[in-house]
mmCIF file of C-alpha atoms in Angstrom:
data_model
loop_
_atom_site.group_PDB
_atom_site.id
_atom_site.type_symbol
_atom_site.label_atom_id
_atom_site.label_comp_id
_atom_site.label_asym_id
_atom_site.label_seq_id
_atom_site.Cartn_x
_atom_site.Cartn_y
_atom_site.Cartn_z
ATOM 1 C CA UNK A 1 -38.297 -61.373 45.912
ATOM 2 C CA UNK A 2 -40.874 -58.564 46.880
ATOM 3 C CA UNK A 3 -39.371 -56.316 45.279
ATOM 4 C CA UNK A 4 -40.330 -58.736 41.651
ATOM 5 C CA UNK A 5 -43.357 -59.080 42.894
ATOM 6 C CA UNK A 6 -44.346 -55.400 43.476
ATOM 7 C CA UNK A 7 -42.986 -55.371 40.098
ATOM 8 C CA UNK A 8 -45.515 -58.042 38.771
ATOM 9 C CA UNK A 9 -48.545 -56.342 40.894
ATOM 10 C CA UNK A 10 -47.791 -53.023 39.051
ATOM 11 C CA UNK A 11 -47.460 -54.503 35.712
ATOM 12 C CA UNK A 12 -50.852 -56.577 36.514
ATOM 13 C CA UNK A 13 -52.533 -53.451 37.501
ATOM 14 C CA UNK A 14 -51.663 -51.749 33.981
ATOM 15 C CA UNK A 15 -52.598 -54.417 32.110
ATOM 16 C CA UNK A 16 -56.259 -54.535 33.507
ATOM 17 C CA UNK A 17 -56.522 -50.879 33.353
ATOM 18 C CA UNK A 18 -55.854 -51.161 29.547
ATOM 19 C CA UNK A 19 -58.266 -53.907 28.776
ATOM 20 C CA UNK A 20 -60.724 -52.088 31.018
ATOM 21 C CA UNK A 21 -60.314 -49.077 28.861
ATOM 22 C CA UNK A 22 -60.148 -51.149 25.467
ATOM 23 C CA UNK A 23 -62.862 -52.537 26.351
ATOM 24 C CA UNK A 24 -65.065 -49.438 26.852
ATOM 25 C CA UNK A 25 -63.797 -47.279 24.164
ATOM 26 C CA UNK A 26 -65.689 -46.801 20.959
ATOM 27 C CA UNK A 27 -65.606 -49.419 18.032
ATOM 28 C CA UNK A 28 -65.277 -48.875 14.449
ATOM 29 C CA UNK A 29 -67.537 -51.823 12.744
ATOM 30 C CA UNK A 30 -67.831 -52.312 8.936
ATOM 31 C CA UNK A 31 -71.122 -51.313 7.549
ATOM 32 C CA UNK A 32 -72.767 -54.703 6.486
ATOM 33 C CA UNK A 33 -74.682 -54.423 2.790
ATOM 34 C CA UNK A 34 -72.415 -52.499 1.238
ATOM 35 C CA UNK A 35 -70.687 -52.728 -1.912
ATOM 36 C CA UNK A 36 -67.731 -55.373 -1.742
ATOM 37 C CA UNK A 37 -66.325 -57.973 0.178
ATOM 38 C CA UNK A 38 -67.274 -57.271 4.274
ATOM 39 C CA UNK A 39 -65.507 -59.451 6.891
ATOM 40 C CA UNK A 40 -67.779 -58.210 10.373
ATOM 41 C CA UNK A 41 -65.433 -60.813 11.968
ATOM 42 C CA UNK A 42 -62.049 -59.203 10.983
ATOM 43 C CA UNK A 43 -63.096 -55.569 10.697
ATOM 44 C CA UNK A 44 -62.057 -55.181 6.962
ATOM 45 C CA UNK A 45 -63.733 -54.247 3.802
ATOM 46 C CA UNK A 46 -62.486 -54.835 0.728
ATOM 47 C CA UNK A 47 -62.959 -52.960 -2.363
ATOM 48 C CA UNK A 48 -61.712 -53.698 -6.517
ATOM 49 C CA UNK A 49 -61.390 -51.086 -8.891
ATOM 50 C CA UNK A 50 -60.099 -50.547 -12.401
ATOM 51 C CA UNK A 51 -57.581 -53.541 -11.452
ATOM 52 C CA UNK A 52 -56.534 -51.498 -7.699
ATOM 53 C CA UNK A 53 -57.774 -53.656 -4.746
ATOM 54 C CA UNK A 54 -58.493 -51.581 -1.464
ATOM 55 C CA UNK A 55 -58.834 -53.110 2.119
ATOM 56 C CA UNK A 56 -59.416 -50.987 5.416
ATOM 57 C CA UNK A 57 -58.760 -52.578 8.613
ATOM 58 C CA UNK A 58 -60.015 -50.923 11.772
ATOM 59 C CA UNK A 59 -59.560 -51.763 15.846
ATOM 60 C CA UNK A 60 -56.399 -52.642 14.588
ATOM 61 C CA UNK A 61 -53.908 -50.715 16.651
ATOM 62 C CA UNK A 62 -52.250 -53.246 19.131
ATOM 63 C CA UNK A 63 -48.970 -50.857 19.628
ATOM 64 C CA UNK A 64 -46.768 -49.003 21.075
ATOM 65 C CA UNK A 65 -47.451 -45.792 21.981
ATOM 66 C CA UNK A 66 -50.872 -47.072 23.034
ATOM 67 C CA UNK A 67 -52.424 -43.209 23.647
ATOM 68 C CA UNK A 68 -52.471 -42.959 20.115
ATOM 69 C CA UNK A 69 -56.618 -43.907 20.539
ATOM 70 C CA UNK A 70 -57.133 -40.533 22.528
ATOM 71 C CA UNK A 71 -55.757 -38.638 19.919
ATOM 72 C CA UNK A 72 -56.206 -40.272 16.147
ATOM 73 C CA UNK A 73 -58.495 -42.875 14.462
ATOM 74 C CA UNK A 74 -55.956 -45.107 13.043
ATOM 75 C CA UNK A 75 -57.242 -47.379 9.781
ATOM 76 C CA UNK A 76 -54.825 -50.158 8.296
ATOM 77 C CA UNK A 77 -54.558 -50.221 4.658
ATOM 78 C CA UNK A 78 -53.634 -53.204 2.339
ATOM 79 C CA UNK A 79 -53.847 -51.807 -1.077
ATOM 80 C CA UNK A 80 -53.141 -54.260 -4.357
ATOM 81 C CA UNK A 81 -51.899 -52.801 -7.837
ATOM 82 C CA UNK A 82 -52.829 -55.519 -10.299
ATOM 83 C CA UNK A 83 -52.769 -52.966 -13.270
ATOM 84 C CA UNK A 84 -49.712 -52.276 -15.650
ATOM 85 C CA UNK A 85 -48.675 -48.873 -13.951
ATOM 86 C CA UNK A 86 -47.560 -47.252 -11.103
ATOM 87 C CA UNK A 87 -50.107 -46.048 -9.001
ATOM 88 C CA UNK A 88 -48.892 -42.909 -6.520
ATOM 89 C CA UNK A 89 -50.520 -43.028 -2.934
ATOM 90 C CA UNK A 90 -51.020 -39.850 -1.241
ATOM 91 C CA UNK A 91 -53.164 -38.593 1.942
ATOM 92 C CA UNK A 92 -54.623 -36.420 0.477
ATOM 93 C CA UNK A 93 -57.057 -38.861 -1.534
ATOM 94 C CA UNK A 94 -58.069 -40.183 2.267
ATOM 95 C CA UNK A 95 -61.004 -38.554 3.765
ATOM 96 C CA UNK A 96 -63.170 -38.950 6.455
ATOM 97 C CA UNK A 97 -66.569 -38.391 7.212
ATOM 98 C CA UNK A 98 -68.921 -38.532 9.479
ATOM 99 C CA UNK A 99 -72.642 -38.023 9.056
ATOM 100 C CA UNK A 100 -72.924 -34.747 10.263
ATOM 101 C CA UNK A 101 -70.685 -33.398 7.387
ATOM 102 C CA UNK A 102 -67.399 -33.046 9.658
ATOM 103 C CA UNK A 103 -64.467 -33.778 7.861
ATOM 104 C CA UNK A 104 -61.204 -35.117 9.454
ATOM 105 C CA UNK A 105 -58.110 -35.417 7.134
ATOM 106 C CA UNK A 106 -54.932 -38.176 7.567
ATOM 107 C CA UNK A 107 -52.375 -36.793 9.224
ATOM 108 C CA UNK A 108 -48.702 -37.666 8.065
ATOM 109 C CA UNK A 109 -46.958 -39.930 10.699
ATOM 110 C CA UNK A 110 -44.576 -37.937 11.140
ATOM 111 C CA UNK A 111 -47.305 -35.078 12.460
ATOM 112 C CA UNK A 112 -48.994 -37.406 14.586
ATOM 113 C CA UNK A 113 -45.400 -38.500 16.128
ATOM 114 C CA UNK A 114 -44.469 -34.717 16.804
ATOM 115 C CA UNK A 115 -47.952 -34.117 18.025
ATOM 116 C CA UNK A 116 -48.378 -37.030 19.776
ATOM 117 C CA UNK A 117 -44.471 -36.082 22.008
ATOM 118 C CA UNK A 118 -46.014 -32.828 22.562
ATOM 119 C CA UNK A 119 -48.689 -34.188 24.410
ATOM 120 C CA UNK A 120 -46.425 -36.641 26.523
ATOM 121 C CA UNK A 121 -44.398 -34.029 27.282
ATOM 122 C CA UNK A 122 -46.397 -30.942 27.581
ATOM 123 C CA UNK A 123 -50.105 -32.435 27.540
ATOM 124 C CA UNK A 124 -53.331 -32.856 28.994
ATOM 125 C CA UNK A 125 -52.525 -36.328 30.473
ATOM 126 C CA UNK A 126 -49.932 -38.063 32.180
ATOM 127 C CA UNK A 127 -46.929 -39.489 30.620
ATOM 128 C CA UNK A 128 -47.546 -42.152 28.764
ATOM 129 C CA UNK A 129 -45.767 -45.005 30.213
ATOM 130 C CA UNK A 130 -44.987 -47.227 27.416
ATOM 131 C CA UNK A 131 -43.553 -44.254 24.633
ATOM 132 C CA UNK A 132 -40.018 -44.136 24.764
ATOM 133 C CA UNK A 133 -37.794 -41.757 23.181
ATOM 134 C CA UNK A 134 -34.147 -41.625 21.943
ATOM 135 C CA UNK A 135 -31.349 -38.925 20.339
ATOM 136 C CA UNK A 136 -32.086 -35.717 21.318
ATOM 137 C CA UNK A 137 -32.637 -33.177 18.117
ATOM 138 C CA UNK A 138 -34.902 -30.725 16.687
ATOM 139 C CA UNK A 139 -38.390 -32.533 15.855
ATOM 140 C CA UNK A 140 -40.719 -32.428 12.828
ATOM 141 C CA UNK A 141 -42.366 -29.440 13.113
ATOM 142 C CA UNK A 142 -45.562 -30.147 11.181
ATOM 143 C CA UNK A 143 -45.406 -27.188 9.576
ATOM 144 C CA UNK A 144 -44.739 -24.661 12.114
ATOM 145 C CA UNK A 145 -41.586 -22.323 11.448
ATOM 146 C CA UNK A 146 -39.817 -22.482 14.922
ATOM 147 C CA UNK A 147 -38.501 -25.841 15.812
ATOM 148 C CA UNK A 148 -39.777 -26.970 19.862
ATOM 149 C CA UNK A 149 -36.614 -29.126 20.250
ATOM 150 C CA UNK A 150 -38.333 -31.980 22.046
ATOM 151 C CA UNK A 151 -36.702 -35.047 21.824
ATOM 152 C CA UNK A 152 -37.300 -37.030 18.573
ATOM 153 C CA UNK A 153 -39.817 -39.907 19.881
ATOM 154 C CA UNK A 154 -39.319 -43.509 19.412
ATOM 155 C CA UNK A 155 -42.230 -45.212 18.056
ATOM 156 C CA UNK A 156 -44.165 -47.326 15.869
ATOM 157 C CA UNK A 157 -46.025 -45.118 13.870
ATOM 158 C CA UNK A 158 -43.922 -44.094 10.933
ATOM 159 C CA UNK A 159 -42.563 -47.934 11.516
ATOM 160 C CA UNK A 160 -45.925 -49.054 10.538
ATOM 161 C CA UNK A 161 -47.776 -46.172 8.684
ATOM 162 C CA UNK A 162 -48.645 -46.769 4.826
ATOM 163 C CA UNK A 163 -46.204 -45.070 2.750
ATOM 164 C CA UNK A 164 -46.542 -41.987 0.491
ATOM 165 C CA UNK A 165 -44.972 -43.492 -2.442
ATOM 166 C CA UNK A 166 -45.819 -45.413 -5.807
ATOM 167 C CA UNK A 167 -47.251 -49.174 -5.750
ATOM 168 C CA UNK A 168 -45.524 -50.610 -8.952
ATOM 169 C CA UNK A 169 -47.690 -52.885 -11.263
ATOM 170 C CA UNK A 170 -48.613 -56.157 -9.478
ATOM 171 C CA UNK A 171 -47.253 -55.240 -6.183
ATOM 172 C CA UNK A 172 -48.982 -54.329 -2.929
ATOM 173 C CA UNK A 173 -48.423 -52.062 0.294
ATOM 174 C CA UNK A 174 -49.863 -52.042 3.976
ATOM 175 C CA UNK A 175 -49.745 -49.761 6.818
ATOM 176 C CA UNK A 176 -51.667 -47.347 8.757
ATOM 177 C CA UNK A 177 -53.300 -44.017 7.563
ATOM 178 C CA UNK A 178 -53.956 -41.808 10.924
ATOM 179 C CA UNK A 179 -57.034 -39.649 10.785
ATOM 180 C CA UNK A 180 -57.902 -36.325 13.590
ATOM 181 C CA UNK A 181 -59.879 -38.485 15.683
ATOM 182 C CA UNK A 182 -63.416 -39.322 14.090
ATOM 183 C CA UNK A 183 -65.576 -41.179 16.819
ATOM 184 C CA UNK A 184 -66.599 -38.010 19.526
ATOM 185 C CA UNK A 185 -69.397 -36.794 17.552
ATOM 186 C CA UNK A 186 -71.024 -39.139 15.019
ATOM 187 C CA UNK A 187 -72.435 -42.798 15.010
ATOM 188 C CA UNK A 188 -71.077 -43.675 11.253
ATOM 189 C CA UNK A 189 -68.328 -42.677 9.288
ATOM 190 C CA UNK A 190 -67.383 -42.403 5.517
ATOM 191 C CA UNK A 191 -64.171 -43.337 4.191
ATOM 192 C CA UNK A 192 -63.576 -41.746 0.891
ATOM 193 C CA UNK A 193 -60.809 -43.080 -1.065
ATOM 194 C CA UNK A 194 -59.218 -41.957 -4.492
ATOM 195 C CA UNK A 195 -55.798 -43.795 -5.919
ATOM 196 C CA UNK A 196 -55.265 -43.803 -9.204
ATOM 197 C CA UNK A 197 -58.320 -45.129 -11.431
ATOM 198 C CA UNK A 198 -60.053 -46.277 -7.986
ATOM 199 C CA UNK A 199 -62.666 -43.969 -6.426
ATOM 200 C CA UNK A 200 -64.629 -46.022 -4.018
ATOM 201 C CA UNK A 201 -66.243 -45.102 -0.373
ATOM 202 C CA UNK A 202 -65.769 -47.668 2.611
ATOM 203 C CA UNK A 203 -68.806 -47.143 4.880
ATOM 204 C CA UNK A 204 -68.703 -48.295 9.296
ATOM 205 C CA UNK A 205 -70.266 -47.633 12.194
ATOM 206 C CA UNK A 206 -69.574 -46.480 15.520
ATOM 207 C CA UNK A 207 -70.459 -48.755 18.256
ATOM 208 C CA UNK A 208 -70.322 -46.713 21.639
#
């Protein structure tokens, strides 16, 4: 019996921690006034263009591993293909900005997941204590020659990042796009977004 409820004091204790800190971290707020359909309450704007409807989510990121904050700015994406063709996604036509001109790219999930081990394993911080991993073998890489053999993590990010693939005609896809983290040095950001025949710019601020 003590022993459960040392086990429900610890659990308590990292639960308040994390609101604490969710509570005190930066917030990324939609930009009222701008062009489109802005829901303050929700976080999302909403964009249509040459029949491709864009919506970017942000504060979003209720998961597992919960560190990913620390590292990335993570923006949901519900994108709508109400034209006749196939429309091809890619990250490269996601950019962000902030308003001193610094420009921070989306990383693939599978980066972020390799990046993201590396830290939990080798890092700056302690083990994060809710990122689990599973089979042991050779990791992505992200681009680097040499494999590090860490463990392949165990996580929701590819599970629920917005794939790099075409969005046939009336069809739609979600998930979330993972940008190098965005909020240390500005107070707004620009989203810059090109897909297809849509070429639109999703503006927010940074409440600190």
């Amino acid at each position: 019996m003590k022993y459960h409820n040392k086990i429900l004091f610890a659990a308590g204790i990292i639960l308040c921690l994390f609101t604490f800190m969710t509570a005190c971290a930066p917030r990324i707020i939609p930009r009222a006034g701008q062009p489109g359909l802005v829901d303050l309450e929700s976080s999302i704007i909403t964009k249509e263009k040459a029949g491709i409807r864009v919506s970017v989510q942000t504060e979003e990121w209720r998961y597992t591993p919960y560190a990913i904050n620390d590292y990335f700015t993570p923006f949901l994406f519900l994108i709508r293909n109400n034209t006749g063709d196939k429309i091809a996604i890619k990250y490269s036509g996601l950019i962000l900005f902030d308003e001193h001109g610094n420009q921070f790219e989306a990383v693939p999930p599978e980066g972020v997941e390799y990046m993201m081990a590396s830290r939990d394993i080798y890092g700056d911080r302690g083990p994060d204590l809710f990122f689990r991993y599973e089979e042991t073998r050779p990791p992505y890489t992200y681009g680097l020659e040499g494999p590090a053999y860490l463990r392949r993590p165990f996580s929701n990010i590819s599970i629920f990042s917005l794939p790099e693939a075409p969005i046939y005609p009336n069809s739609q896809v979600r998930g979330f796009v993972y940008f190098r983290k965005a909020i240390s040095y500005g107070k707004a950001l620009r989203l810059k977004v090109e897909l297809g025949g849509f070429e639109e710019e999703f503006e927010f601020d940074i409440k600190k």
